[in-house]
mmCIF file of C-alpha atoms in Angstrom:
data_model
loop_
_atom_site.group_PDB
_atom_site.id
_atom_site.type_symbol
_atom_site.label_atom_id
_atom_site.label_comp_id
_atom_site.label_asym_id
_atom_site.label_seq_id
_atom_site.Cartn_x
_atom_site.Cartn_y
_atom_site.Cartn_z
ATOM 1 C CA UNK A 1 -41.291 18.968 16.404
ATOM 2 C CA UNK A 2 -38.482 16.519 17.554
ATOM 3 C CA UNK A 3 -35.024 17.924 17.277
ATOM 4 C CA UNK A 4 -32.816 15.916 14.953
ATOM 5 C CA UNK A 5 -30.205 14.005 16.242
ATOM 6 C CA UNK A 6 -26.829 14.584 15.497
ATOM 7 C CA UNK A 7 -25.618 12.568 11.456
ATOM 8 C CA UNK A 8 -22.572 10.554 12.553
ATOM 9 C CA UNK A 9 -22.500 7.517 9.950
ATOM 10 C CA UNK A 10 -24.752 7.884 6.300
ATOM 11 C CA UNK A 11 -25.105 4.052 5.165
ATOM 12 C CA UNK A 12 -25.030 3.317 1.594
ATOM 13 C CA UNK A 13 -26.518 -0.112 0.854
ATOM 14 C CA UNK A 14 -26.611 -1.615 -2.238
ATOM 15 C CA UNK A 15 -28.966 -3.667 -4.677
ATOM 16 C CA UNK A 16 -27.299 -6.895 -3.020
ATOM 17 C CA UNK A 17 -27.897 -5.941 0.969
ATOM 18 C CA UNK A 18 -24.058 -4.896 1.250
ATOM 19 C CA UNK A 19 -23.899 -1.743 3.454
ATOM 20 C CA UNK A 20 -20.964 0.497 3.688
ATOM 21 C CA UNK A 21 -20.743 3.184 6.669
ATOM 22 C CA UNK A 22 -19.547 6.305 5.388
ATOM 23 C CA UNK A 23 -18.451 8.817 7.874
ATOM 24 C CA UNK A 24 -17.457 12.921 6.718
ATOM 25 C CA UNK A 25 -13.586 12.045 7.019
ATOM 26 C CA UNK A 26 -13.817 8.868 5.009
ATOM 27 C CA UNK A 27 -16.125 10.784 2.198
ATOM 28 C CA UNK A 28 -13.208 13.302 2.174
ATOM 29 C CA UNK A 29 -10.943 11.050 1.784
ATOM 30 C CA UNK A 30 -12.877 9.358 -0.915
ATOM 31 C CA UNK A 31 -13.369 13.030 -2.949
ATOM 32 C CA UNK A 32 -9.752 13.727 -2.646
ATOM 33 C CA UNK A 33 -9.515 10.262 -4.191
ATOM 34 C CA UNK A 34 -11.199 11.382 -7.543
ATOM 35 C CA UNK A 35 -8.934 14.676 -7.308
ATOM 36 C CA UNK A 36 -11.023 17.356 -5.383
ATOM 37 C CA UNK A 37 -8.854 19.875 -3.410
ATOM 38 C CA UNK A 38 -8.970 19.182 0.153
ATOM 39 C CA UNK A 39 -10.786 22.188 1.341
ATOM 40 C CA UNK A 40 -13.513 21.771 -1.346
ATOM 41 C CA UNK A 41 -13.907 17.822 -0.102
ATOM 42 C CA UNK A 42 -14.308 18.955 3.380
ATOM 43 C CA UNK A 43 -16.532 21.179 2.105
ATOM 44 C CA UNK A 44 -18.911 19.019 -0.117
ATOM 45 C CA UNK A 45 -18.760 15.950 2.580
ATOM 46 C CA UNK A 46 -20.254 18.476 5.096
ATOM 47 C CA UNK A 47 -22.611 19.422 2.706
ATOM 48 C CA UNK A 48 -23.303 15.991 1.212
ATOM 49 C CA UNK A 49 -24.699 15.027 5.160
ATOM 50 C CA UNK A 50 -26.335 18.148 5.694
ATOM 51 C CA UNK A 51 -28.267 17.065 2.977
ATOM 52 C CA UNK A 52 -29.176 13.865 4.025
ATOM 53 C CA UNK A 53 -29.693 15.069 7.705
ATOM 54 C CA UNK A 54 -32.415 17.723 6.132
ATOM 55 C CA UNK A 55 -34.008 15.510 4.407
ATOM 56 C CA UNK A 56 -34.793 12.988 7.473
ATOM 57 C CA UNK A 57 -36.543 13.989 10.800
ATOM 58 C CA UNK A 58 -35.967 12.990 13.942
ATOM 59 C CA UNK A 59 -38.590 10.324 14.269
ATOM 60 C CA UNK A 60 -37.202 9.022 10.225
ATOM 61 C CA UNK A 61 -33.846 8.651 11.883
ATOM 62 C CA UNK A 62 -34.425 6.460 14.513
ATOM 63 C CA UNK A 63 -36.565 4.106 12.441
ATOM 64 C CA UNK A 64 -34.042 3.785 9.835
ATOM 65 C CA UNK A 65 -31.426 3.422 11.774
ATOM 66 C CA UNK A 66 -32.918 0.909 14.265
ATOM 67 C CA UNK A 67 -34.569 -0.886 11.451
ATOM 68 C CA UNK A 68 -33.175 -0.858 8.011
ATOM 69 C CA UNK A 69 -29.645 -1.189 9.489
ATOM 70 C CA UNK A 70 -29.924 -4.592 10.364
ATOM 71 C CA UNK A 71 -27.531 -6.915 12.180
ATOM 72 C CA UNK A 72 -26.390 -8.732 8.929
ATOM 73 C CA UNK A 73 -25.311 -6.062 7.231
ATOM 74 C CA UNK A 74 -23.806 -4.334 10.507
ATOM 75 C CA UNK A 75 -21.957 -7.641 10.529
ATOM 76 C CA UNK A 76 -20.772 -6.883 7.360
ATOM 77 C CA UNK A 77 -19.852 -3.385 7.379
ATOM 78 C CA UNK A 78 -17.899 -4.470 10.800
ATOM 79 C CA UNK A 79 -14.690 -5.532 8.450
ATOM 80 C CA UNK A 80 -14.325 -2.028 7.387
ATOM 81 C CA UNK A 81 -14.158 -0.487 10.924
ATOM 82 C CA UNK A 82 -11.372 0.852 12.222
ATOM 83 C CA UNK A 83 -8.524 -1.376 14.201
ATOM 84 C CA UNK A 84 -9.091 0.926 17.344
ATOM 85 C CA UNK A 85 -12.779 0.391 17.447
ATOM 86 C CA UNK A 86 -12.560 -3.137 16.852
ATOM 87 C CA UNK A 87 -10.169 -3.313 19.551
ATOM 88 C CA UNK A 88 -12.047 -1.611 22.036
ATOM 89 C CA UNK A 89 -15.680 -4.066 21.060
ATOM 90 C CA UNK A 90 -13.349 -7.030 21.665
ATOM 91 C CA UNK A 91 -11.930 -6.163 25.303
ATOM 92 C CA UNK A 92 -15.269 -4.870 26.169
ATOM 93 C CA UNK A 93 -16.264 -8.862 25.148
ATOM 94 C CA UNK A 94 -13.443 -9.988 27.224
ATOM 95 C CA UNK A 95 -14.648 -8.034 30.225
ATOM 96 C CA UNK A 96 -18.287 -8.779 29.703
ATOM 97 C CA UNK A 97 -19.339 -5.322 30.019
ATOM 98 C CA UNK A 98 -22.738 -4.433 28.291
ATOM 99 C CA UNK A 99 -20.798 -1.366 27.281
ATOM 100 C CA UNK A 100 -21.488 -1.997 23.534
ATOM 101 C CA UNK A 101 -25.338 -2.287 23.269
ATOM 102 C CA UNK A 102 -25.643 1.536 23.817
ATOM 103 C CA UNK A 103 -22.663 2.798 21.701
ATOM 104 C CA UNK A 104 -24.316 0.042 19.169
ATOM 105 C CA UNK A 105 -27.808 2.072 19.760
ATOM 106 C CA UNK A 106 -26.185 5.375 19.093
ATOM 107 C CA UNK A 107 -24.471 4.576 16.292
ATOM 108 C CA UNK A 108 -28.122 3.725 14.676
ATOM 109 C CA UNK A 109 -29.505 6.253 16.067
ATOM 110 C CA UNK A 110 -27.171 8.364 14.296
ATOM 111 C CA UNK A 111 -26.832 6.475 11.317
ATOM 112 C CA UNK A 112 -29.154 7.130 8.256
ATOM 113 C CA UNK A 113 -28.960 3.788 5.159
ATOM 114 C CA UNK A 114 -29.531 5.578 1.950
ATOM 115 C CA UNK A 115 -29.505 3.625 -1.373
ATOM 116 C CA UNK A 116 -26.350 3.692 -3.531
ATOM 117 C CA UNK A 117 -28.010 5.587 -6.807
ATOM 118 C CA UNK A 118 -29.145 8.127 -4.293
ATOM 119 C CA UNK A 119 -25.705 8.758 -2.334
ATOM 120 C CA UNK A 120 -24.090 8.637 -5.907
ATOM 121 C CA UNK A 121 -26.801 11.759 -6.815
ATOM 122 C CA UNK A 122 -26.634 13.696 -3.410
ATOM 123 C CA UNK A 123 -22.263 13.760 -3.728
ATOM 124 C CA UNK A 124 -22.320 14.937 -7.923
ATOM 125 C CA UNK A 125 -24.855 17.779 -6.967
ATOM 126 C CA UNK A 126 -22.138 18.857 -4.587
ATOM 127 C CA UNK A 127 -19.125 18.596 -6.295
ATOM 128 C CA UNK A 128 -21.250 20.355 -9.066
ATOM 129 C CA UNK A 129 -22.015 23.325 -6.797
ATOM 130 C CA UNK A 130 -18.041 23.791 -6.695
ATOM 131 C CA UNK A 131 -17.529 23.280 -10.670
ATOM 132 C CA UNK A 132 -16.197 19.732 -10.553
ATOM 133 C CA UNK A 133 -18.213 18.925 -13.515
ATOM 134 C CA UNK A 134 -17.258 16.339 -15.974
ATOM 135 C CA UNK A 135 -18.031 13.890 -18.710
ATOM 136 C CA UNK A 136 -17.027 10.896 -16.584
ATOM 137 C CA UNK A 137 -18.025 12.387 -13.079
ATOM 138 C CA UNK A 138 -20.064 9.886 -12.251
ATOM 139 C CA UNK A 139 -17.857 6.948 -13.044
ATOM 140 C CA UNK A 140 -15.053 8.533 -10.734
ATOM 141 C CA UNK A 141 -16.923 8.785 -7.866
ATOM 142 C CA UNK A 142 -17.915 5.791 -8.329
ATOM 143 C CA UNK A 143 -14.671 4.202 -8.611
ATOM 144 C CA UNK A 144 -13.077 5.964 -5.667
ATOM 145 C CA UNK A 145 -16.015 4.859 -3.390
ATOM 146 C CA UNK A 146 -15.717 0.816 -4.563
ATOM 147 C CA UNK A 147 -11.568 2.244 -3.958
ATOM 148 C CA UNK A 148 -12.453 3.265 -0.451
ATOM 149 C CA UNK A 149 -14.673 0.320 0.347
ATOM 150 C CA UNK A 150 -12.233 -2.249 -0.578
ATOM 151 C CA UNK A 151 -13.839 -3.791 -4.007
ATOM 152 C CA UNK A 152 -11.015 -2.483 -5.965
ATOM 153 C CA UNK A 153 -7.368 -1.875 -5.439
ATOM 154 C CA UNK A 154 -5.043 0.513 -7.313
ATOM 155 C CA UNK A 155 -0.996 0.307 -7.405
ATOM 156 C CA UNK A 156 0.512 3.330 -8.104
ATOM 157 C CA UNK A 157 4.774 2.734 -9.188
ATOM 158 C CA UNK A 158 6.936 5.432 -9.161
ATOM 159 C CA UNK A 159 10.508 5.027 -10.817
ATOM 160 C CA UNK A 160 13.540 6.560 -11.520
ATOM 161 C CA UNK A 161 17.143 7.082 -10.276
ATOM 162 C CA UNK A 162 18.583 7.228 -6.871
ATOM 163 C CA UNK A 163 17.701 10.423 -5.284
ATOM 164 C CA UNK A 164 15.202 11.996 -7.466
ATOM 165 C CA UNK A 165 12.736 12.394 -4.846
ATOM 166 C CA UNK A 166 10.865 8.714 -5.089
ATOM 167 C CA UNK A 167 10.465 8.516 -1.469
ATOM 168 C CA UNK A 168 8.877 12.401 -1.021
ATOM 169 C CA UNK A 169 6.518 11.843 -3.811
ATOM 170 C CA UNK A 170 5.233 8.635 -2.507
ATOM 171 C CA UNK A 171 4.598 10.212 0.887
ATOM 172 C CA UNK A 172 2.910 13.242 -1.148
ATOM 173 C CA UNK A 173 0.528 10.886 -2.581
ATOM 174 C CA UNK A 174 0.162 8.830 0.062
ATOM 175 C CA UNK A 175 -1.128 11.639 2.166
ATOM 176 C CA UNK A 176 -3.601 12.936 -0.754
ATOM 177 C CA UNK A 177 -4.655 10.334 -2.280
ATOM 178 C CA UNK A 178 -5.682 8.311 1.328
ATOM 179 C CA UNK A 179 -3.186 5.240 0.288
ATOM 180 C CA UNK A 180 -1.659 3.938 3.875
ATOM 181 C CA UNK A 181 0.441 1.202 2.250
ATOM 182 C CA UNK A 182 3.523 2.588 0.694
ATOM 183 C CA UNK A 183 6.550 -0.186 -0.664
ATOM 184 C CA UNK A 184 10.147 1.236 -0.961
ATOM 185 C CA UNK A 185 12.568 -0.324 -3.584
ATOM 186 C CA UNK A 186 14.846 -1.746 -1.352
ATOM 187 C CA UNK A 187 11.893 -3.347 0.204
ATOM 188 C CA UNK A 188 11.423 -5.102 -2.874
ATOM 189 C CA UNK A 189 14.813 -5.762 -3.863
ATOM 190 C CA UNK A 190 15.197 -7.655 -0.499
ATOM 191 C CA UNK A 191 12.079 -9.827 -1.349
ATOM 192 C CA UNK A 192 13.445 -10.931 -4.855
ATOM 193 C CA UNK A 193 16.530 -11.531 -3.498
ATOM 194 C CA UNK A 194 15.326 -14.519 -1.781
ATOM 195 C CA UNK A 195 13.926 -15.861 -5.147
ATOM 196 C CA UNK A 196 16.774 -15.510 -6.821
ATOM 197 C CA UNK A 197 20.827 -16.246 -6.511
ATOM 198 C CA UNK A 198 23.637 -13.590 -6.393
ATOM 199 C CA UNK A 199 25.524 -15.407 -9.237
ATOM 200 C CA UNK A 200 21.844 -15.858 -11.766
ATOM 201 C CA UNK A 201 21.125 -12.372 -11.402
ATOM 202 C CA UNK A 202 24.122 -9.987 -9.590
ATOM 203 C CA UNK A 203 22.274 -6.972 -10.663
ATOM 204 C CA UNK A 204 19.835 -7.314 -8.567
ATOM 205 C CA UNK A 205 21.706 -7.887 -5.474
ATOM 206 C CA UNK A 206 23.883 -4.592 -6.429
ATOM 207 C CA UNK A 207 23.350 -1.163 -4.507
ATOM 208 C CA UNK A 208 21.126 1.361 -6.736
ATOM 209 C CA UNK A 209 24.604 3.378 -6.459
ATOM 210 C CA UNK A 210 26.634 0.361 -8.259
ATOM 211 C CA UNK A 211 23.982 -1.162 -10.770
ATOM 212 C CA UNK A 212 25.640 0.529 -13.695
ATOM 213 C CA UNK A 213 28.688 -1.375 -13.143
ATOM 214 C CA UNK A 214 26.418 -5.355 -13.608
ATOM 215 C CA UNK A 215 25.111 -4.355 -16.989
ATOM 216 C CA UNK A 216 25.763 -5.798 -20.348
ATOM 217 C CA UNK A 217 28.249 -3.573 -21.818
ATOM 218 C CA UNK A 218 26.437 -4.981 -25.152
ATOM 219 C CA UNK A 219 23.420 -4.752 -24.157
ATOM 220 C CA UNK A 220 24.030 -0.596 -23.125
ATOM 221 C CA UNK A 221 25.807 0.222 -26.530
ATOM 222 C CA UNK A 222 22.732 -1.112 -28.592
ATOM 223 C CA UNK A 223 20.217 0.395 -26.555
ATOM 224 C CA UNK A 224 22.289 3.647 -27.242
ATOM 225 C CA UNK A 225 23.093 2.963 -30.835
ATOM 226 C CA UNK A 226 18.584 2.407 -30.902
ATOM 227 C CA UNK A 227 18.210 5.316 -29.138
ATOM 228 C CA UNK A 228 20.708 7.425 -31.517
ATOM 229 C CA UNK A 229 18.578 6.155 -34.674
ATOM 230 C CA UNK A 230 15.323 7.209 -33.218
ATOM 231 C CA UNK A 231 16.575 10.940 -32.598
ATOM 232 C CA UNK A 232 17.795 10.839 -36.548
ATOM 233 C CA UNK A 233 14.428 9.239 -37.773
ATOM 234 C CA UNK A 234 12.077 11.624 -35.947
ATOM 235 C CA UNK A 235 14.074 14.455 -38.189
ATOM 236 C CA UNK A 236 11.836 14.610 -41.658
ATOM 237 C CA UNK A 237 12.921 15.392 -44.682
ATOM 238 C CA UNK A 238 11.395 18.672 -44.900
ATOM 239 C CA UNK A 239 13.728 20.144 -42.134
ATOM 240 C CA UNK A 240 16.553 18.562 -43.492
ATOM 241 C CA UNK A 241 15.538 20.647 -46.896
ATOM 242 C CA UNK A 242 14.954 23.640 -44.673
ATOM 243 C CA UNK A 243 18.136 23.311 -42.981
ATOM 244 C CA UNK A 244 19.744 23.113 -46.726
ATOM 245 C CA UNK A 245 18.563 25.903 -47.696
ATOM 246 C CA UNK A 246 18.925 28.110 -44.964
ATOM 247 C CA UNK A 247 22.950 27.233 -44.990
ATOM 248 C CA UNK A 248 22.367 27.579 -48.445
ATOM 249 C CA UNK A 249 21.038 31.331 -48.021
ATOM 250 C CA UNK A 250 23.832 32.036 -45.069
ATOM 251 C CA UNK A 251 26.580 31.249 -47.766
ATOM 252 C CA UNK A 252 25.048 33.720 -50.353
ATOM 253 C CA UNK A 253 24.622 36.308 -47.907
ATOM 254 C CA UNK A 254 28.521 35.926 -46.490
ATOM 255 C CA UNK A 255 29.790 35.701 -50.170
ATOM 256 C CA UNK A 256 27.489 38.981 -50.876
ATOM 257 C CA UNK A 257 28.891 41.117 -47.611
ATOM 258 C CA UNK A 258 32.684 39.757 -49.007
ATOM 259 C CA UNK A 259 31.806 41.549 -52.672
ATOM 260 C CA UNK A 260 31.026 44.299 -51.452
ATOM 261 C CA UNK A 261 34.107 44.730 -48.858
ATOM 262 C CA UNK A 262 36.415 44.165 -51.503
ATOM 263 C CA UNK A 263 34.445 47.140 -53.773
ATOM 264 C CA UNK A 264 34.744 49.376 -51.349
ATOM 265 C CA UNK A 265 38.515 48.779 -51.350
#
């Protein structure tokens, strides 16, 4: 029996011929994505392509991944590869080298192109085996993989107050949830402020440290005087009954304790 080659790449293709290359650290990525610790997504992504490696032999291998992966849809999947390794096909171009027709042959060789229903399958039998069971499992992972591969975007915005801890949080998140873009305020602030004039709109060319000082004083004593009614109206008229009649019950009780001071005089 033919020993099987090493799983590098597992190819997910879908109903339309579009086929993604998944390697372990990008599935990882992906499961910490849809909120899997990261030891247990190191875990499962090992799993998930010792799975797929058992279930193909040698001789499977090296048809499907000469074969089914076919130029078009490497062509494809070629936007989704990494700046280095695009660098490195295009000065081995430049020089002429024939460099990139073996590295091209090993990465079929150790590539394996499984349908998308049947990736989708292999990963939630996994992340069952570690109890990350749920009514919506499927539709995460789902999600996280069209995430991953660039069919959706997400935006996460983070607010609050100068020097809460925006900046530490973003890089927290950043580094879990696999997001390499991350947009500071000031960033943004300078971006607007070539949209806008100093003298239309001076709050926004004011320091987070002196924004206060460019509001509305109108504006700020109605949105307190708002804010004041809200606190009164979420007080029902039960407690307010309650609250009678427990000062009600503290004056009876002090009146009571003065009685019986001045008896015992």
């Amino acid at each position: 029996m033919a020993e099987i080659p090493k799983l590098l790449y597992v190819a997910v293709a879908d109903d339309n011929g579009d086929v993604f290359r998944y390697t372990r650290s990008l599935l990882q990525s992906t499961l910490q994505l849809m909120g899997c610790k990261a030891r247990h997504a190191f875990k499962i992504s090992r799993r998930v392509f010792d799975e797929v490696r058992s279930e193909c032999s040698a001789d499977e291998m090296a048809i499907i991944g000469a074969g089914k992966l076919t130029s078009h849809a490497l062509k494809k999947q070629s936007d989704s590869e990494s700046e280095e390794e695009l660098i490195q096909h295009s000065t081995e171009d430049k020089l002429g080298t024939s460099n990139s027709v073996p590295f091209e042959l090993y990465k079929r060789l150790t590539t394996v192109v499984v349908s998308r229903d049947t990736f989708v399958d292999i990963v939630c039998d996994a992340l069952s085996s570690y109890k990350y069971v749920g009514p919506n499992q499927r539709a995460d992972l789902v999600l996280a993989c069209r995430i991953r591969e660039r069919k959706e975007s997400v935006t996460v915005l983070l607010c609050g107050t100068s020097g809460c801890g925006k900046s530490t949080l973003s890089s927290l998140l950043g580094s879990r949830l696999g997001i390499t873009t991350v947009i500071s305020t000031d960033s943004i602030r300078h971006m607007m402020r070539s949209f806008v004039d100093e003298k239309q709109n001076p709050l926004l060319w004011a320091s987070s440290y002196h924004a206060g000082e460019c509001l509305d004083p109108v504006a700020v004593a109605e949105a307190k005087v708002k804010r004041k009614a809200k606190k009164l109206s979420g007080i029902s008229r039960s407690d307010l009954r309650k609250g009678h009649q427990i000062i009600l019950r503290t004056r009876i009780m002090i009146a009571t304790l003065q009685i019986q001071d001045l008896r015992l005089t």
